XYZ file of C-alpha atoms in Angstrom:
619
model
C 217.769 177.674 202.127
C 215.405 175.749 204.492
C 216.478 173.558 207.410
C 214.561 170.512 208.615
C 212.501 172.848 211.287
C 210.848 175.174 208.737
C 208.280 172.813 207.249
C 205.623 170.688 209.263
C 205.621 167.309 208.560
C 202.620 164.814 209.218
C 201.713 161.329 208.524
C 198.280 159.545 208.342
C 197.355 157.207 210.850
C 196.222 155.120 207.686
C 199.880 154.657 206.722
C 200.770 152.609 209.908
C 199.902 149.134 211.482
C 198.327 148.357 214.710
C 195.815 150.188 217.000
C 195.816 154.027 217.250
C 197.993 153.886 220.287
C 200.422 152.296 218.555
C 200.243 154.578 215.563
C 200.886 157.712 217.454
C 203.600 156.439 219.367
C 205.233 155.580 216.098
C 204.609 158.878 214.454
C 205.813 160.727 217.562
C 208.995 158.444 217.801
C 210.008 159.131 213.953
C 209.738 162.939 214.629
C 206.408 163.749 212.933
C 204.714 167.116 213.948
C 201.214 165.927 213.530
C 198.893 163.165 212.129
C 195.905 163.211 209.915
C 193.423 161.305 211.764
C 191.705 158.343 209.802
C 188.071 158.053 210.989
C 188.291 154.458 211.168
C 191.153 154.558 213.691
C 189.144 156.928 215.903
C 185.742 154.685 215.694
C 187.938 151.791 216.668
C 189.533 153.444 219.614
C 188.467 153.807 223.366
C 189.585 157.185 223.420
C 186.883 160.075 223.120
C 188.070 162.719 220.772
C 188.865 165.124 223.501
C 191.228 162.317 225.105
C 192.753 161.717 221.777
C 193.535 165.318 221.465
C 195.077 165.194 224.862
C 197.233 162.326 223.937
C 198.636 163.527 220.991
C 199.427 166.692 222.756
C 201.183 164.621 225.196
C 203.310 163.182 222.522
C 204.063 166.510 220.964
C 201.711 165.868 218.017
C 199.055 168.284 216.467
C 196.176 166.777 214.652
C 196.335 168.486 211.245
C 193.452 166.853 209.241
C 190.295 164.631 210.125
C 189.693 162.378 207.089
C 187.852 161.058 205.073
C 184.116 162.455 204.741
C 182.750 160.454 201.896
C 179.770 161.019 199.524
C 178.744 164.457 200.780
C 176.844 165.285 197.370
C 173.703 163.567 196.224
C 171.132 163.734 193.878
C 168.480 162.860 196.248
C 167.363 165.685 198.415
C 166.757 163.454 201.539
C 170.216 161.927 201.182
C 171.682 165.405 200.648
C 169.965 166.674 203.798
C 171.199 163.668 205.637
C 174.598 164.150 204.718
C 174.490 167.411 206.069
C 173.246 166.450 209.382
C 176.212 164.122 209.330
C 178.528 166.982 208.456
C 177.509 168.743 211.664
C 178.072 165.775 213.917
C 181.724 165.527 212.283
C 182.372 169.217 213.023
C 181.403 168.557 216.651
C 183.820 165.498 216.680
C 186.380 167.850 215.132
C 185.951 170.529 217.561
C 186.912 167.894 220.327
C 189.782 166.824 218.207
C 191.028 170.527 217.970
C 191.159 170.372 214.352
C 189.978 172.610 212.053
C 190.314 170.821 208.366
C 188.251 168.054 207.115
C 188.740 166.076 204.095
C 185.760 165.508 201.662
C 186.384 163.189 198.932
C 184.621 163.676 195.453
C 181.658 161.305 195.473
C 181.629 157.772 194.147
C 177.973 156.757 195.196
C 175.606 155.991 192.215
C 173.523 159.226 193.453
C 176.642 161.426 193.096
C 175.808 164.964 191.672
C 176.857 165.203 187.913
C 175.879 169.017 187.407
C 178.710 171.298 188.579
C 176.305 174.003 189.684
C 174.318 171.651 191.747
C 177.587 170.295 193.128
C 178.858 173.584 193.893
C 175.694 174.681 195.920
C 175.855 171.464 198.039
C 179.443 171.983 198.859
C 178.698 175.640 199.674
C 176.008 174.390 202.013
C 178.323 172.257 203.769
C 180.972 174.894 203.983
C 178.446 177.274 205.683
C 178.250 174.704 208.447
C 182.043 174.480 208.673
C 182.329 178.384 208.659
C 179.831 178.703 211.522
C 182.136 176.466 213.513
C 185.544 178.140 212.273
C 186.366 175.247 210.254
C 187.281 174.453 206.656
C 186.458 171.983 204.091
C 189.444 170.350 201.861
C 187.844 169.200 198.579
C 189.591 166.200 196.950
C 189.197 164.946 193.602
C 189.405 161.047 193.802
C 190.907 159.714 190.730
C 188.178 157.344 190.564
C 185.369 159.652 191.412
C 181.811 159.265 189.776
C 181.949 162.839 188.167
C 185.095 164.541 189.700
C 188.112 162.864 188.961
C 190.867 165.263 188.322
C 192.230 168.084 190.274
C 191.469 170.666 187.529
C 187.791 169.433 187.697
C 187.856 169.929 191.695
C 189.204 173.424 191.072
C 186.598 174.593 189.028
C 184.160 173.638 191.581
C 185.738 175.269 194.636
C 186.401 178.428 192.363
C 182.720 178.604 191.455
C 181.922 178.421 194.921
C 184.149 180.979 196.092
C 183.696 180.216 199.608
C 186.166 180.903 202.447
C 185.747 177.834 204.097
C 186.230 175.624 200.799
C 189.577 174.955 199.405
C 191.565 172.275 197.758
C 193.171 168.999 198.982
C 195.882 167.900 196.442
C 197.106 164.467 196.839
C 200.082 163.534 194.368
C 198.650 159.876 193.682
C 195.263 161.261 192.455
C 196.897 163.776 190.468
C 199.654 161.993 188.914
C 198.013 158.716 188.322
C 195.540 160.421 186.190
C 198.362 162.081 183.940
C 197.484 165.670 185.550
C 199.960 168.347 185.184
C 201.089 169.818 188.351
C 202.285 173.123 186.781
C 198.819 174.083 186.601
C 198.661 174.540 190.477
C 200.180 177.995 189.673
C 196.734 179.015 188.685
C 195.387 178.337 192.286
C 195.744 181.150 194.907
C 197.971 179.705 197.700
C 195.134 180.341 200.406
C 192.666 178.119 198.527
C 195.190 175.255 198.835
C 193.868 173.929 202.099
C 195.828 170.667 202.431
C 198.536 168.467 200.530
C 198.992 164.655 200.772
C 201.863 162.969 199.183
C 202.307 159.373 198.157
C 204.529 157.626 195.263
C 203.650 154.497 193.436
C 205.016 152.065 190.701
C 203.864 152.571 187.351
C 201.353 149.739 186.982
C 198.612 149.193 184.137
C 195.708 148.260 186.395
C 192.445 149.720 187.705
C 193.403 153.080 189.514
C 191.191 152.229 192.591
C 193.275 149.031 193.068
C 196.547 150.713 192.287
C 195.881 153.531 195.044
C 194.460 150.995 197.639
C 197.038 148.340 197.750
C 200.358 149.866 196.118
C 200.960 153.298 197.104
C 204.537 154.009 198.573
C 206.338 156.430 200.355
C 208.001 159.278 198.293
C 211.337 158.020 196.769
C 210.222 154.396 196.260
C 208.086 154.513 193.224
C 208.028 156.233 189.888
C 206.194 159.528 190.135
C 208.507 162.630 189.837
C 207.242 163.894 193.761
C 210.096 166.653 193.983
C 208.544 168.577 190.824
C 205.250 167.962 192.127
C 205.869 169.160 195.437
C 207.778 172.143 194.042
C 204.969 173.369 191.977
C 202.687 173.024 195.093
C 205.219 175.030 197.285
C 205.567 177.671 194.349
C 202.065 178.201 194.300
C 202.004 179.223 197.830
C 200.937 176.342 199.873
C 201.334 177.092 203.522
C 200.429 173.901 205.237
C 202.126 170.574 206.292
C 203.643 168.112 204.074
C 201.667 164.944 205.122
C 202.173 161.414 203.664
C 198.855 159.276 203.003
C 199.957 155.921 201.863
C 197.611 152.815 201.568
C 199.810 149.683 201.232
C 199.105 146.307 201.975
C 202.765 145.611 203.310
C 203.038 148.797 205.508
C 199.771 147.942 207.051
C 201.095 144.929 208.343
C 204.579 146.137 209.330
C 206.068 147.286 212.809
C 204.587 150.997 212.893
C 207.679 152.189 214.396
C 209.813 151.171 211.752
C 207.482 152.140 209.101
C 207.256 155.629 210.352
C 210.990 156.015 210.426
C 211.000 154.961 206.971
C 207.981 157.367 206.157
C 210.143 160.414 207.773
C 213.238 159.141 205.853
C 211.240 159.409 202.530
C 209.924 162.823 203.287
C 213.441 164.369 204.282
C 214.996 163.053 201.277
C 212.206 164.422 199.004
C 212.412 167.873 200.703
C 216.303 167.641 200.069
C 215.550 167.008 196.250
C 213.427 169.845 195.795
C 214.295 172.091 192.741
C 213.965 175.392 194.926
C 214.592 176.025 198.544
C 215.662 172.560 199.262
C 216.120 171.093 202.756
C 219.818 170.985 203.511
C 221.062 167.730 204.630
C 224.885 166.669 204.885
C 226.155 165.889 201.428
C 226.564 162.154 200.294
C 230.328 161.894 199.911
C 231.507 160.255 196.904
C 231.952 156.587 196.804
C 235.002 154.924 195.230
C 234.201 151.049 195.453
C 234.116 148.447 197.767
C 236.736 148.169 200.748
C 235.592 144.594 201.753
C 232.827 142.271 202.189
C 232.405 140.634 205.623
C 231.225 137.194 206.082
C 229.889 135.868 209.424
C 230.853 132.289 209.776
C 231.154 129.440 212.584
C 233.519 126.617 213.081
C 232.210 124.787 210.173
C 231.361 127.209 207.627
C 234.725 129.089 208.306
C 237.258 126.584 207.299
C 234.918 125.540 204.202
C 234.926 129.213 202.977
C 238.417 129.594 203.809
C 239.110 126.465 201.562
C 236.911 127.827 198.730
C 238.499 131.440 198.645
C 241.798 129.628 198.303
C 240.647 127.719 195.215
C 239.138 131.026 194.003
C 242.962 132.348 193.904
C 242.623 134.600 197.287
C 245.393 134.464 199.773
C 245.052 134.706 203.545
C 246.960 137.936 203.973
C 245.954 139.355 207.551
C 244.597 138.067 210.794
C 242.986 140.938 212.940
C 244.699 142.229 216.116
C 242.153 141.666 218.536
C 239.078 139.850 216.879
C 238.729 136.559 215.304
C 238.844 137.998 211.776
C 240.724 136.808 208.627
C 241.561 138.990 205.567
C 241.672 137.499 202.153
C 242.584 139.247 199.182
C 243.100 139.010 195.584
C 243.776 142.340 193.417
C 241.349 144.958 194.830
C 239.036 142.188 196.045
C 238.978 141.771 199.816
C 236.885 139.674 201.837
C 236.778 139.146 205.758
C 235.704 135.846 207.671
C 234.585 136.780 210.886
C 233.971 134.107 213.560
C 232.902 136.586 215.782
C 230.025 138.303 213.941
C 226.317 137.613 215.135
C 224.668 135.143 212.581
C 221.074 134.381 211.663
C 219.262 131.808 213.407
C 219.781 129.387 210.526
C 223.563 129.302 211.274
C 225.987 128.832 208.390
C 227.701 131.875 206.642
C 225.972 135.163 205.825
C 226.958 138.327 204.338
C 227.208 140.420 207.613
C 228.637 143.653 206.302
C 229.671 145.470 203.499
C 232.262 148.491 203.412
C 232.288 150.925 200.665
C 235.226 153.393 200.071
C 234.089 156.844 201.348
C 235.605 160.206 200.393
C 234.455 161.426 203.762
C 233.248 158.660 206.026
C 232.683 161.377 209.036
C 230.458 163.405 206.648
C 228.744 160.184 205.314
C 227.972 159.279 209.004
C 226.332 162.687 209.602
C 224.076 162.139 206.357
C 223.045 158.638 207.679
C 222.157 160.299 211.084
C 220.360 163.021 209.524
C 218.267 160.564 207.629
C 217.420 158.533 210.667
C 219.792 155.677 209.873
C 221.021 153.737 212.915
C 224.674 154.468 213.418
C 226.201 151.343 215.053
C 228.401 151.416 218.236
C 231.457 149.769 217.672
C 234.072 148.210 220.037
C 237.887 148.720 218.874
C 241.178 148.090 220.597
C 243.994 150.406 221.150
C 245.537 151.627 217.940
C 242.724 150.106 215.749
C 241.105 152.150 213.029
C 237.907 153.823 213.932
C 235.257 152.876 211.534
C 231.720 154.252 211.157
C 229.071 151.561 210.440
C 225.039 152.228 210.000
C 222.426 149.404 209.950
C 220.692 148.554 206.907
C 216.925 147.698 206.839
C 217.880 143.940 206.733
C 220.476 144.158 209.432
C 223.298 144.226 207.170
C 226.068 146.575 208.444
C 227.279 149.321 205.953
C 230.636 150.649 206.973
C 232.096 153.856 205.631
C 235.909 153.313 205.332
C 239.125 154.405 203.805
C 241.580 152.045 202.802
C 244.979 153.638 203.147
C 248.219 153.040 205.419
C 246.128 154.504 208.581
C 242.979 152.758 207.655
C 241.101 149.745 208.386
C 243.797 147.351 206.700
C 246.156 148.441 209.713
C 244.379 146.411 212.237
C 245.363 143.214 210.521
C 248.778 141.584 211.026
C 250.440 140.541 207.958
C 250.069 136.731 207.759
C 252.785 136.338 204.674
C 250.142 134.450 202.853
C 250.611 134.378 199.004
C 248.191 132.872 196.176
C 248.643 132.626 192.512
C 245.520 134.482 191.915
C 242.842 133.658 189.180
C 242.515 136.990 187.527
C 239.913 138.394 190.091
C 240.661 142.149 189.810
C 237.932 143.550 192.607
C 234.280 143.386 193.813
C 231.859 144.067 191.040
C 228.819 143.927 193.128
C 227.139 142.282 196.316
C 223.655 140.885 195.962
C 221.455 140.752 198.907
C 217.918 139.153 199.431
C 215.624 141.388 201.383
C 212.798 140.579 203.640
C 209.881 141.211 201.457
C 208.191 143.611 203.737
C 211.487 145.826 203.715
C 212.392 145.759 199.908
C 211.138 149.083 199.025
C 212.511 150.623 202.284
C 215.826 149.211 201.449
C 215.867 150.862 198.285
C 214.970 154.057 199.657
C 217.865 153.576 202.456
C 220.495 153.165 200.032
C 219.594 155.817 197.724
C 219.038 158.433 200.356
C 221.652 157.630 202.932
C 224.445 156.654 200.852
C 223.248 158.805 197.633
C 223.378 155.896 195.293
C 221.043 156.255 192.111
C 218.428 153.805 190.786
C 220.169 151.104 188.832
C 217.104 149.527 186.994
C 214.919 146.614 188.306
C 213.492 143.344 186.920
C 210.893 140.592 187.922
C 211.805 137.057 186.861
C 209.674 133.898 186.623
C 212.009 131.950 188.776
C 211.340 128.179 189.411
C 210.406 129.006 193.135
C 208.144 131.813 192.105
C 208.224 135.507 191.278
C 211.569 137.299 192.123
C 211.878 141.067 192.144
C 215.225 142.771 191.961
C 216.505 146.114 191.742
C 220.258 147.614 191.495
C 221.349 150.709 193.193
C 224.691 152.134 192.161
C 226.952 155.224 192.024
C 227.068 156.884 188.940
C 230.203 155.557 187.707
C 229.421 152.163 188.891
C 232.109 151.778 191.380
C 229.716 150.600 194.020
C 226.706 148.422 192.912
C 224.440 146.535 195.147
C 221.351 144.453 193.956
C 218.399 144.277 196.176
C 216.042 141.359 195.660
C 212.970 139.522 197.221
C 210.576 136.914 196.775
C 207.332 138.372 195.841
C 205.092 135.854 197.524
C 205.933 132.678 199.338
C 203.411 130.298 200.953
C 203.376 126.923 202.152
C 205.847 124.378 203.433
C 207.523 123.478 200.277
C 210.305 125.688 199.767
C 213.458 123.326 198.464
C 215.786 126.285 197.283
C 218.234 128.598 199.069
C 216.805 130.311 202.287
C 217.603 134.297 201.696
C 220.565 133.744 199.199
C 223.343 136.094 199.249
C 226.386 136.484 196.850
C 229.364 138.385 196.037
C 230.344 139.140 192.677
C 233.803 139.454 191.595
C 235.314 140.881 188.363
C 237.645 139.726 185.900
C 239.257 140.893 182.746
C 238.916 137.345 181.128
C 236.387 135.114 182.476
C 237.423 132.124 180.173
C 240.971 132.263 181.324
C 239.690 132.701 184.942
C 237.363 129.921 184.647
C 240.035 127.543 183.663
C 242.095 128.643 186.626
C 239.301 127.976 188.905
C 238.666 124.607 187.325
C 242.320 123.596 187.596
C 241.985 124.628 191.444
C 239.145 122.577 192.000
C 236.732 125.540 193.069
C 233.046 124.072 193.403
C 231.820 125.869 190.099
C 227.953 125.410 189.390
C 227.119 122.959 186.402
C 224.930 124.552 183.655
C 222.998 122.359 181.783
C 223.766 121.731 178.023
C 220.195 122.757 177.189
C 220.988 126.262 178.139
C 224.020 126.644 175.634
C 222.008 125.161 172.952
C 219.285 127.740 173.397
C 221.979 130.542 173.580
C 223.285 129.336 170.126
C 220.077 129.703 168.690
C 219.112 133.085 170.087
C 222.482 134.935 169.872
C 225.115 135.104 167.112
C 228.239 134.084 169.130
C 231.694 133.495 168.124
C 232.018 129.677 167.551
C 235.131 129.790 169.826
C 233.369 131.625 172.485
C 230.427 129.540 172.349
C 232.860 126.470 172.858
C 234.395 128.164 176.091
C 230.972 128.857 177.432
C 229.940 125.244 177.064
C 233.275 123.883 178.329
C 233.428 125.963 181.607
C 229.552 126.368 182.249
C 229.946 130.050 181.683
C 226.313 132.180 181.249
C 225.978 135.223 178.673
C 223.684 138.037 178.421
C 223.369 141.122 176.494
C 222.047 144.928 176.930
C 222.046 148.097 175.032
C 225.488 148.816 176.181
C 227.424 145.389 175.490
C 227.410 141.790 176.727
C 228.085 140.096 179.979
C 229.920 136.840 180.951
C 229.420 135.281 184.506
C 229.577 132.390 186.338
C 228.775 131.001 189.859
C 229.948 128.584 192.728
C 227.586 126.375 194.346
C 225.843 127.530 197.437
C 228.255 127.413 200.276
C 227.650 127.064 204.010
C 223.903 127.475 203.821
C 223.097 130.329 201.561
C 226.269 132.274 200.393
C 227.846 131.713 197.013
C 230.360 133.641 194.815
C 229.818 135.045 191.271
C 232.559 135.792 188.744
C 231.735 138.316 186.048
C 233.169 140.206 183.116
C 231.514 143.026 181.608
C 232.027 143.934 177.872
C 231.653 147.120 176.043
C 229.406 149.040 178.690
C 227.064 146.251 179.771
C 225.271 147.873 182.619
C 222.964 144.779 184.167
C 223.347 141.658 186.145
C 222.361 138.574 184.059
C 218.810 138.409 185.390
C 217.433 136.623 182.298
C 219.975 133.614 183.566
C 218.420 133.899 187.154
C 216.132 130.841 186.657
C 218.874 128.588 185.056
C 221.071 129.530 188.200
C 218.310 128.812 190.783
C 217.439 125.522 189.197
C 221.079 124.405 188.831
C 221.548 125.257 192.606
C 218.618 123.338 193.578
C 220.085 120.291 191.610
C 223.337 120.711 193.367
C 221.920 120.920 196.666
C 219.902 117.736 196.151
C 222.770 115.944 195.186
C 224.577 116.742 198.614
C 221.527 116.531 200.640
C 221.628 120.118 201.548
C 218.370 121.264 200.177
C 216.317 122.252 203.435
C 212.939 123.769 203.694
C 212.539 127.441 204.558
C 209.586 130.136 204.599
C 211.839 132.345 202.293
C 213.832 130.499 199.803
C 215.119 130.799 196.260
């Protein structure tokens, strides 16, 4: 089995934002062994090539590839000769950089060579020049190349040239976006595989060039089967670095240090998922549910949320020994109100932390560290439980906990509080809005660090713009998280809920629970009669159930497994609200079809109370 030191890891500077100085510092800080130098980054840099090489060496980085050399071949003899002169100049630059491999892309110019024999001859001439300098050409088939657009075509050309200084660059995007079969790599001798570039992407039905230039992702963030792809490359005998080349509009605007860590985490997770000789990481211990959800509150939001929790049937059962934290419980659902937790600049309440029941919190923390997740220091008093916590990309703390006599509940002194309850049995899921720039990062974080699986995604045309959501979950659905982001937000008119967060509780009988909540005066969200009229027309429901849905403002959805009933509270203390759900016959979703109705209802309720305030990221 391999450990993390046996494979070289590289990242293209084009993946990262900033100047070349910023990019190199970020790559080194994330632990990469080398970089691909993207030529425009060098052109814009004040460093001479030799100085760049020295700076990389000081940072512990090698230069693994110089790229890209475009449109080498031409049907015009004068242009072809000029391209060879251009190649000589690039080899001089590479000599100063100390790099021996250049990426040559298949041509896209109008004068690109169509005839394979002529193409082979021109590539061989360039390879002769490279060989004179002890260098190599890695030939890559661009998925939109004029005449060479598939990896197997590029291999036929390289094979026909039979030149020791000419080999292949395999790029997962270019291969998989064209439906290429990586099993065919077995026919390529390992010594002819000069370089490997890795990128993931969502499945999109669009022009492949635009898909490539704007929507690539790091491994594990898209829809490609990269473990299988990489497994075939390694099985063919590829000896070089595993390098990331990702063109993405968000990554090119984000903090390069953070993006580089996300990139390295994606590569480690990919290696750990290899079918043969995987990277050995600490295993992800089983998760058994939610221990608690913690809300950060202040002097105004704290009492307001305490009142609502009481009306939802929760009891204030404990007070922390040394901190201003209340424990509220109903069934297995637990909510902490923490008046000492840091809050956002907007104030009010916020979901500050989620705690998951881990079979081995120590091992879970070790896995998080191995995947570069920030393990958070925590202050604790004498005789208080030690809780491991890591920081999610949006700043939410994720506790790895055990609930038992010697676990975290022992930190709370009993208050003697009791409540009648409203039939809530536990926490079904927690929904967190992500900053748009960290949406893909967050999904990878929870899947790799906690070992959660992709629970499916959706896009909803909501009243205030397109909303993208994705669930991550344990196989048995004991832990469910919903991550969402507004795809685009522009202008000053943002009248909805800033960065909404909510906790969804489970019940076995939502109609009975709704009756109890209404009797207790819980601030339930009003649903318009038009919704239920439309529901009656679309779905063949039992008349009594439909009457109950109308009476209590309940929402309904179905999927292949079963059906789903849910209700919401109004928005509380700025952006937090609660949901109560009942899953019937194996329903596995989150009622996304009802999101526009919920958002519009929240907007009306906030208008009625004067609580709707502008925000640059709102729903």
